[in-house]
Coordinates of C-alpha atoms and ligand atoms in Angstrom, one line a residue:
X1 CA 25.3 11.8 -17.8
X2 CA 24.5 8.1 -18.3
X3 CA 25.9 5.6 -15.9
X4 CA 25.7 2.5 -18.0
X5 CA 22.7 0.8 -19.7
X6 CA 19.6 -0.3 -17.7
X7 CA 17.8 -3.4 -18.6
X8 CA 14.5 -1.8 -18.4
X9 CA 13.4 2.0 -18.3
X10 CA 9.9 2.3 -17.0
X11 CA 8.0 5.4 -17.8
X12 CA 5.6 6.3 -14.9
X13 CA 5.3 5.4 -11.3
X14 CA 1.5 4.6 -11.3
X15 CA 0.3 1.0 -10.4
X16 CA 1.5 -0.5 -13.8
X17 CA 4.9 1.1 -13.6
X18 CA 5.7 0.3 -9.9
X19 CA 4.4 -3.3 -10.1
X20 CA 6.6 -4.2 -13.3
X21 CA 9.6 -2.5 -12.0
X22 CA 9.4 -4.3 -8.5
X23 CA 8.8 -7.7 -10.2
X24 CA 11.7 -7.2 -12.5
X25 CA 14.0 -5.9 -9.8
X26 CA 13.1 -9.0 -7.7
X27 CA 14.2 -11.1 -10.7
X28 CA 17.6 -9.5 -10.7
X29 CA 17.4 -7.0 -13.5
X30 CA 18.4 -3.3 -13.6
X31 CA 15.5 -1.2 -13.7
X32 CA 15.1 2.7 -13.7
X33 CA 11.7 4.3 -13.3
X34 CA 11.1 7.8 -14.5
X35 CA 8.0 9.8 -13.1
X36 CA 7.2 13.3 -14.1
X37 CA 5.5 14.2 -10.9
X38 CA 6.5 14.3 -7.2
X39 CA 4.3 11.9 -5.0
X40 CA 1.7 12.4 -3.5
X41 CA -0.1 13.4 -6.7
X42 CA -3.8 13.1 -7.6
X43 CA -4.9 10.3 -9.8
X44 CA -8.3 9.0 -10.7
X45 CA -9.5 5.4 -9.9
X46 CA -9.9 4.6 -6.3
X47 CA -11.9 1.4 -6.2
X48 CA -9.8 -1.6 -6.4
X49 CA -10.8 -5.2 -7.5
X50 CA -10.0 -8.3 -5.3
X51 CA -7.9 -9.6 -8.2
X52 CA -5.5 -6.7 -7.6
X53 CA -4.6 -8.3 -4.1
X54 CA -3.0 -11.3 -5.8
X55 CA -0.9 -9.0 -7.9
X56 CA 0.2 -6.9 -4.9
X57 CA 1.1 -10.2 -3.1
X58 CA 3.4 -11.2 -6.0
X59 CA 5.3 -7.9 -5.6
X60 CA 5.4 -8.3 -1.7
X61 CA 3.4 -5.2 -1.2
X62 CA 0.2 -6.5 0.3
X63 CA 1.4 -6.1 4.0
X64 CA 2.2 -2.4 3.3
X65 CA -1.2 -1.8 1.7
X66 CA -3.0 -3.6 4.4
X67 CA -1.4 -1.6 7.1
X68 CA -2.8 1.7 5.8
X69 CA -6.3 1.5 7.1
X70 CA -8.0 1.9 3.8
X71 CA -11.7 1.3 3.5
X72 CA -12.4 -2.5 3.3
X73 CA -14.4 -3.4 0.2
X74 CA -16.2 -6.8 -0.5
X75 CA -18.4 -6.2 -3.4
X76 CA -20.3 -3.8 -5.7
X77 CA -23.9 -2.5 -5.3
X78 CA -26.1 -1.3 -8.1
X79 CA -29.2 1.0 -7.8
X80 CA -31.7 2.1 -10.2
X81 CA -35.1 3.7 -9.5
X82 CA -36.7 1.4 -6.7
X83 CA -34.1 -1.3 -7.3
X84 CA -31.0 -2.3 -5.5
X85 CA -28.8 -5.3 -6.1
X86 CA -25.5 -6.1 -4.4
X87 CA -22.9 -8.5 -5.5
X88 CA -20.6 -10.1 -2.7
X89 CA -17.3 -10.7 -4.2
X90 CA -16.4 -13.5 -1.5
X91 CA -19.3 -15.5 -3.2
X92 CA -17.7 -16.0 -6.7
X93 CA -16.9 -18.6 -9.2
X94 CA -13.2 -18.1 -9.4
X95 CA -10.4 -18.9 -6.8
X96 CA -8.5 -16.0 -5.2
X97 CA -9.1 -13.1 -2.8
X98 CA -12.7 -12.0 -2.5
X99 CA -12.2 -8.7 -0.8
X100 CA -9.9 -5.6 -1.3
X101 CA -9.8 -1.8 -0.5
X102 CA -11.0 1.5 -1.7
X103 CA -8.1 3.9 -1.7
X104 CA -7.5 7.6 -2.2
X105 CA -5.1 7.3 -5.0
X106 CA -2.5 10.0 -4.0
X107 CA -1.4 8.2 -0.8
X108 CA -2.0 4.7 -2.2
X109 CA 0.3 5.3 -5.3
X110 CA 2.9 6.7 -2.9
X111 CA 2.8 3.7 -0.6
X112 CA 3.4 1.4 -3.6
X113 CA 6.3 3.6 -4.9
X114 CA 7.9 3.7 -1.4
X115 CA 7.5 -0.1 -1.2
X116 CA 9.2 -0.5 -4.5
X117 CA 12.0 1.9 -3.3
X118 CA 12.4 -0.1 0.0
X119 CA 13.0 -3.2 -2.2
X120 CA 15.6 -1.4 -4.1
X121 CA 13.9 -0.1 -7.2
X122 CA 15.4 3.3 -8.5
X123 CA 12.7 6.0 -9.1
X124 CA 13.5 9.5 -10.4
X125 CA 10.7 11.8 -9.5
X126 CA 10.1 15.1 -11.2
X127 CA 11.6 13.9 -14.4
X128 CA 9.5 13.8 -17.6
X129 CA 10.2 11.5 -20.7
X130 CA 10.2 13.8 -23.8
X131 CA 11.7 11.6 -26.6
X132 CA 13.2 8.3 -27.5
X133 CA 15.3 6.8 -30.3
X134 CA 16.6 3.3 -30.7
X135 CA 19.9 2.2 -32.4
X136 CA 21.6 -1.2 -32.4
X137 CA 19.3 -2.8 -29.8
X138 CA 19.6 0.1 -27.4
X139 CA 17.0 2.8 -26.6
X140 CA 18.0 6.4 -25.7
X141 CA 15.4 8.0 -23.6
X142 CA 15.5 11.7 -23.1
X143 CA 14.3 13.0 -19.7
X144 CA 13.8 16.7 -18.6
X145 CA 13.1 18.1 -15.1
X146 CA 11.2 21.2 -14.4
X147 CA 14.2 23.6 -14.7
X148 CA 14.8 22.2 -18.2
X149 CA 17.8 20.1 -17.4
X150 CA 18.1 17.2 -19.9
X151 CA 19.4 13.8 -19.4
X152 CA 19.7 10.7 -21.5
X153 CA 19.2 7.1 -20.2
X154 CA 20.3 4.1 -22.1
X155 CA 18.0 1.1 -21.8
X156 CA 17.7 -2.3 -23.5
X157 CA 14.0 -2.2 -23.2
X158 CA 11.4 0.5 -22.4
X159 CA 8.0 -0.2 -20.6
X160 CA 5.6 2.6 -21.0
X161 CA 3.4 2.8 -18.0
X162 CA 2.6 6.5 -18.5
X163 CA -1.1 6.0 -18.1
X164 CA -3.2 8.8 -19.7
X165 CA 0.1 10.5 -20.6
X166 CA 0.4 7.8 -23.4
X167 CA 4.0 8.6 -24.2
X168 CA 5.1 5.8 -26.6
X169 CA 1.7 5.7 -28.4
X170 CA 2.2 9.5 -29.1
X171 CA 5.8 9.5 -29.9
X172 CA 5.6 6.2 -32.0
X173 CA 2.2 7.2 -33.7
X174 CA 0.5 4.1 -32.2
X175 CA -2.8 5.7 -31.2
X176 CA -6.1 4.6 -32.5
X177 CA -9.6 5.7 -31.5
X178 CA -11.6 3.5 -29.0
X179 CA -14.7 1.8 -30.2
X180 CA -16.6 3.4 -27.3
X181 CA -18.3 6.8 -27.8
X182 CA -16.5 9.8 -26.1
X183 CA -17.7 9.9 -22.6
X184 CA -17.1 12.6 -19.8
X185 CA -17.1 12.2 -16.1
X186 CA -17.2 15.0 -13.4
X187 CA -16.0 13.9 -10.0
X188 CA -14.9 15.2 -6.6
X189 CA -14.3 14.0 -3.1
X190 CA -17.0 14.9 -0.5
X191 CA -17.6 14.7 3.4
X192 CA -20.3 12.3 2.8
X193 CA -22.4 12.8 6.0
X194 CA -24.2 9.6 5.2
X195 CA -26.5 8.5 8.1
X196 CA -28.6 5.8 6.4
X197 CA -28.0 2.7 8.6
X198 CA -28.8 0.4 5.5
X199 CA -25.9 2.0 3.5
X200 CA -23.1 -0.6 3.0
X201 CA -19.8 1.1 3.2
X202 CA -18.0 -2.1 2.2
X203 CA -19.3 -1.8 -1.5
X204 CA -18.9 0.7 -4.2
X205 CA -22.3 1.9 -5.1
X206 CA -23.2 2.4 -8.9
X207 CA -26.5 4.3 -9.4
X208 CA -28.2 4.5 -12.8
X209 CA -29.8 7.8 -13.7
X210 CA -33.6 7.4 -13.5
X211 CA -34.2 8.9 -16.9
X212 CA -31.0 8.0 -18.8
X213 CA -29.9 4.5 -18.5
X214 CA -26.3 5.1 -19.9
X215 CA -25.7 7.9 -17.4
X216 CA -24.4 6.7 -14.1
X217 CA -22.8 7.7 -10.8
X218 CA -20.1 6.2 -8.7
X219 CA -19.9 6.5 -4.9
X220 CA -16.7 5.2 -3.4
X221 CA -16.5 5.4 0.2
X222 CA -13.2 5.9 2.1
X223 CA -12.5 5.0 5.6
X224 CA -12.5 8.6 7.0
X225 CA -16.1 9.7 6.4
X226 CA -15.4 10.9 2.8
X227 CA -16.3 9.5 -0.5
X228 CA -15.3 9.8 -4.1
X229 CA -18.4 10.7 -6.1
X230 CA -18.7 11.1 -9.9
X231 CA -21.0 11.0 -12.8
X232 CA -20.4 9.6 -16.3
X233 CA -22.2 10.3 -19.6
X234 CA -21.8 10.8 -23.3
X235 CA -20.1 14.1 -24.0
X236 CA -23.3 15.1 -25.8
X237 CA -25.5 14.5 -22.8
X238 CA -23.5 17.1 -20.8
X239 CA -23.9 19.7 -23.5
X240 CA -27.6 20.1 -22.2
X241 CA -26.3 21.5 -19.0
X242 CA -25.0 25.1 -18.8
X243 CA -23.2 25.3 -15.5
X244 CA -19.8 24.8 -13.8
X245 CA -18.5 21.3 -12.9
X246 CA -19.7 21.6 -9.3
X247 CA -23.2 22.7 -10.1
X248 CA -23.5 20.1 -12.7
X249 CA -22.5 17.3 -10.4
X250 CA -24.8 18.5 -7.7
X251 CA -27.7 18.9 -10.1
X252 CA -27.3 15.6 -11.6
X253 CA -27.0 13.8 -8.1
X254 CA -30.2 15.8 -7.2
X255 CA -31.9 14.0 -10.2
X256 CA -30.6 10.6 -9.0
X257 CA -33.4 9.6 -6.5
X258 CA -31.9 7.3 -3.9
X259 CA -28.4 8.7 -4.4
X260 CA -29.8 12.2 -3.8
X261 CA -31.3 11.0 -0.5
X262 CA -28.2 9.3 0.6
X263 CA -26.1 12.3 0.1
X264 CA -28.5 14.9 1.4
X265 CA -26.1 16.0 4.2
X266 CA -23.0 15.8 2.1
X267 CA -20.5 18.8 2.1
X268 CA -18.9 19.6 -1.2
X269 CA -15.4 20.9 -0.1
X270 CA -13.1 19.9 -2.8
X271 CA -13.0 21.4 -6.4
X272 CA -14.4 19.1 -8.9
X273 CA -12.5 17.6 -11.8
X274 CA -13.6 16.5 -15.1
X275 CA -12.1 14.0 -17.6
X276 CA -13.3 13.8 -21.2
X277 CA -12.8 11.2 -23.9
X278 CA -10.7 9.0 -21.7
X279 CA -11.3 5.8 -23.7
X280 CA -8.3 4.9 -25.8
X281 CA -6.7 2.3 -27.8
X282 CA -3.4 1.5 -29.6
X283 CA -2.5 -0.3 -32.9
X284 CA -0.2 -2.7 -31.0
X285 CA 0.9 -3.2 -27.4
X286 CA 4.7 -4.0 -28.1
X287 CA 7.4 -3.6 -30.8
X288 CA 11.1 -3.8 -30.9
X289 CA 12.4 -2.8 -27.5
X290 CA 9.2 -1.7 -26.0
X291 CA 5.9 -2.6 -24.5
X292 CA 2.8 -0.6 -23.5
X293 CA 1.2 -1.3 -19.9
X294 CA -2.0 -0.3 -18.2
X295 CA -3.7 2.8 -19.5
X296 CA -0.7 3.6 -21.8
X297 CA -2.2 0.7 -23.9
X298 CA -6.0 0.5 -23.8
X299 CA -8.4 2.1 -21.6
X300 CA -12.1 0.9 -21.8
X301 CA -14.4 2.6 -19.2
X302 CA -14.6 3.1 -15.5
X303 CA -17.9 1.4 -14.8
X304 CA -16.4 -1.9 -13.4
X305 CA -13.4 -0.4 -11.8
X306 CA -11.2 -2.6 -14.0
X307 CA -8.4 0.0 -14.7
X308 CA -5.9 -0.7 -11.9
X309 CA -6.6 -4.4 -12.1
X310 CA -5.7 -4.4 -15.9
X311 CA -2.7 -2.1 -15.2
X312 CA -1.4 -4.6 -12.6
X313 CA -2.1 -7.7 -14.8
X314 CA -0.2 -6.1 -17.7
X315 CA 2.6 -5.5 -15.2
X316 CA 2.9 -9.2 -14.3
X317 CA 2.7 -10.4 -17.9
X318 CA 5.2 -8.0 -19.1
X319 CA 7.7 -8.7 -16.1
X320 CA 7.6 -12.4 -17.1
X321 CA 8.1 -11.8 -20.8
X322 CA 11.0 -9.5 -20.4
X323 CA 12.6 -11.6 -17.8
X324 CA 12.7 -14.3 -20.3
X325 CA 14.0 -12.0 -23.1
X326 CA 16.7 -10.5 -20.9
X327 CA 17.9 -14.1 -20.1
X328 CA 18.4 -14.6 -23.8
X329 CA 15.2 -16.3 -24.8
X330 CA 13.5 -15.6 -28.1
X331 CA 10.1 -14.1 -26.8
X332 CA 7.0 -14.0 -28.9
X333 CA 5.4 -10.9 -27.3
X334 CA 2.1 -11.4 -29.1
X335 CA 1.8 -15.0 -27.6
X336 CA 3.1 -14.3 -24.0
X337 CA 2.0 -10.7 -23.6
X338 CA -0.5 -9.2 -26.0
X339 CA -2.9 -12.2 -26.4
X340 CA -3.2 -13.1 -22.7
X341 CA -3.7 -9.5 -21.7
X342 CA -6.3 -9.0 -24.4
X343 CA -8.2 -12.0 -23.3
X344 CA -9.2 -10.5 -20.0
X345 CA -9.6 -6.9 -21.5
X346 CA -12.0 -8.4 -24.0
X347 CA -14.1 -10.0 -21.3
X348 CA -14.4 -6.5 -19.5
X349 CA -15.0 -5.1 -23.1
X350 CA -18.2 -7.2 -23.5
X351 CA -19.2 -6.5 -19.9
X352 CA -18.9 -2.7 -20.6
X353 CA -20.5 -2.9 -24.0
X354 CA -23.5 -5.0 -22.3
X355 CA -23.7 -2.4 -19.5
X356 CA -24.3 0.4 -22.0
X357 CA -26.6 -1.3 -24.4
X358 CA -28.8 -2.5 -21.4
X359 CA -28.2 -6.3 -21.5
X360 CA -26.1 -6.3 -18.3
X361 CA -28.5 -4.0 -16.4
X362 CA -31.3 -6.5 -17.1
X363 CA -29.0 -9.2 -15.6
X364 CA -27.9 -7.2 -12.6
X365 CA -31.4 -6.0 -11.7
X366 CA -33.1 -9.3 -12.3
X367 CA -34.4 -11.0 -9.2
X368 CA -34.3 -14.4 -10.7
X369 CA -30.6 -15.1 -11.0
X370 CA -29.5 -18.6 -10.9
X371 CA -27.0 -18.7 -7.9
X372 CA -24.3 -20.4 -9.9
X373 CA -24.5 -17.9 -12.8
X374 CA -24.6 -15.1 -10.2
X375 CA -21.3 -16.4 -8.8
X376 CA -19.8 -16.4 -12.3
X377 CA -20.8 -12.7 -12.9
X378 CA -19.5 -12.0 -9.4
X379 CA -16.2 -13.4 -10.3
X380 CA -15.7 -11.2 -13.4
X381 CA -16.9 -8.1 -11.3
X382 CA -14.3 -9.1 -8.8
X383 CA -11.6 -8.8 -11.6
X384 CA -11.1 -12.5 -12.3
X385 CA -11.5 -11.8 -16.2
X386 CA -8.6 -14.1 -17.0
X387 CA -10.1 -17.3 -15.4
X388 CA -11.1 -19.1 -18.6
X389 CA -12.8 -21.9 -16.5
X390 CA -15.5 -19.3 -16.0
X391 CA -18.0 -19.6 -18.9
X392 CA -18.6 -15.8 -18.9
X393 CA -14.8 -15.4 -19.4
X394 CA -14.5 -18.0 -22.0
X395 CA -17.5 -16.8 -23.9
X396 CA -18.6 -13.3 -22.7
X397 CA -21.1 -13.3 -25.6
X398 CA -23.3 -15.6 -23.2
X399 CA -24.4 -12.4 -21.5
X400 CA -26.9 -12.0 -24.5
X401 CA -28.7 -15.2 -23.9
X402 CA -28.6 -14.6 -20.2
X403 CA -30.1 -11.0 -20.7
X404 CA -32.9 -12.4 -22.8
X405 CA -33.8 -15.0 -20.0
X406 CA -33.7 -12.1 -17.3
X407 CA -36.0 -9.9 -19.7
X408 CA -38.3 -12.8 -19.9
X409 CA -38.4 -13.7 -16.4
X410 CA -37.4 -10.6 -14.3
Ligands
FAD501 P1 -1.4 5.9 -14.1 O1 -1.8 5.5 -12.6 O2 -2.1 6.9 -14.7 O3 0.1 6.3 -13.8 C1 0.8 6.9 -15.0 C2 2.0 7.7 -14.3 O4 2.9 8.0 -15.4 C3 1.5 9.0 -13.7 O5 2.1 9.0 -12.4 C4 2.1 10.1 -14.6 O6 2.5 11.2 -13.9 C5 3.3 9.4 -15.2 N1 3.6 10.0 -16.5 C6 2.8 10.4 -17.5 N2 3.5 10.9 -18.5 C7 4.9 10.9 -18.2 C8 6.1 11.2 -18.8 N3 6.1 11.8 -20.1 N4 7.3 11.0 -18.2 C9 7.3 10.5 -17.0 N5 6.1 10.1 -16.3 C10 4.9 10.3 -16.9 N6 -9.5 2.2 -12.1 C11 -9.9 1.5 -11.1 O7 -9.2 0.5 -11.0 N7 -10.9 1.8 -10.3 C12 -11.7 2.9 -10.4 O8 -12.6 3.0 -9.7 C13 -11.4 3.7 -11.6 N8 -12.2 4.7 -11.8 C14 -12.0 5.5 -12.9 C15 -12.8 6.7 -13.2 C16 -12.5 7.5 -14.3 C17 -13.4 8.6 -14.6 C18 -11.4 7.2 -15.0 C19 -11.2 8.1 -16.4 C20 -10.6 6.1 -14.8 C21 -10.8 5.3 -13.7 N9 -10.1 4.2 -13.4 C22 -10.4 3.4 -12.4 C23 -8.9 3.8 -14.2 C24 -7.6 4.2 -13.6 O9 -7.4 5.6 -13.4 C25 -6.4 3.8 -14.4 O10 -6.8 2.6 -15.2 C26 -5.1 3.4 -13.6 O11 -4.6 4.6 -13.0 C27 -4.0 3.1 -14.6 O12 -2.8 3.0 -14.1 P2 -1.6 3.1 -14.8 O13 -0.4 2.7 -13.9 O14 -1.6 2.5 -16.3 O15 -1.4 4.7 -15.1

């Protein structure tokens, strides 16, 4: 049964879906979110960037998030055989928050969803979007629950925030391959047992494999003595290892020098998960009556923890654009949504490319960084990839010149 036409139907209640629906609801529009799971549910992507805090504040969710006792985060640290470099996000070029949290996503996403509901957003959990059609300016979206009950929701506009579900890219044939090679990650949560007094729990730790510069590990501490730990490499790299995911992860950590030492007392008490070929792209981010948000659009790579930040940024841009359209304005989605979103995504794209081709690792591990340039890099790593007053945002290709300098004067 349909009870009228909603202004916006949002697919997925992850960070992108919850943010966009809350912002639109606050602007007075009728929004319906459909989420296939019941929360809490597992999701990958636990290290937030300070830029996220500004978006959470826009949706009036910052106080609720800050109350949860999540692990405080003020930077990113990088380690490679014998080398260690830490970026302090409070010492950065761009304005805005310099600290954030590292969050187990199951409870975090639930807190955001509950905050949205508290503000009046309608979320249907346990319902999966299966198909969509559009006629005379109205989309008919078919949803199914686990018992096979089917319902149809009519909406003026559909915002796809289905993450790796990529609902509209699949249904509308918009998927295109990513430019990045297929990579795989194996991860789990551990009781970390870290007793090294020099270990800084306020930072994500990225460790480069001593023999393979394109293989790296994340260590994301939580506030309860546990960590998320994972390894990332090209799919081909993993084919050389013939063991199950947990043995693989433990063996690779064992090969990782300082990380192995740090985690020597760790207890692996949770089944490992693996994600393969997660980099994805689409031919376009919007069309008649729809837009793609967060991971349902493009996903680059996890190395700089940019996923949730990009998801939330897309939500703020889409909410603004759709608000204007619903008020009767003629909105150019390319100009007000796709281009501005792409600008920051392209900054991260250059950083990710430079990480894997070695340029950025030269910059990061160079002892000889100019303090002002360091603050510019720190701002991008903190998520301020849309601040075009930062030269490394305006022209991310500058990383090449900088890497050359760092190579010559390490
Ligand atoms: P999601 O959070 O994935 O939410 C999508 C929601 O849509 C889900 O709840 C899903 O159940 C629902 N859904 C899907 N299909 C349907 C359907 N048909 N009908 C109804 N509902 C549906 N990001 C970071 O910021 N920090 C990190 O440290 C980080 N680490 C990562 C590590 C790895 C290995 C990978 C692969 C990614 C990582 N990311 C990280 C990225 C992060 O996971 C995503 O960018 C982020 O979760 C995207 O948010 P979203 O709202 O777009 O989608």
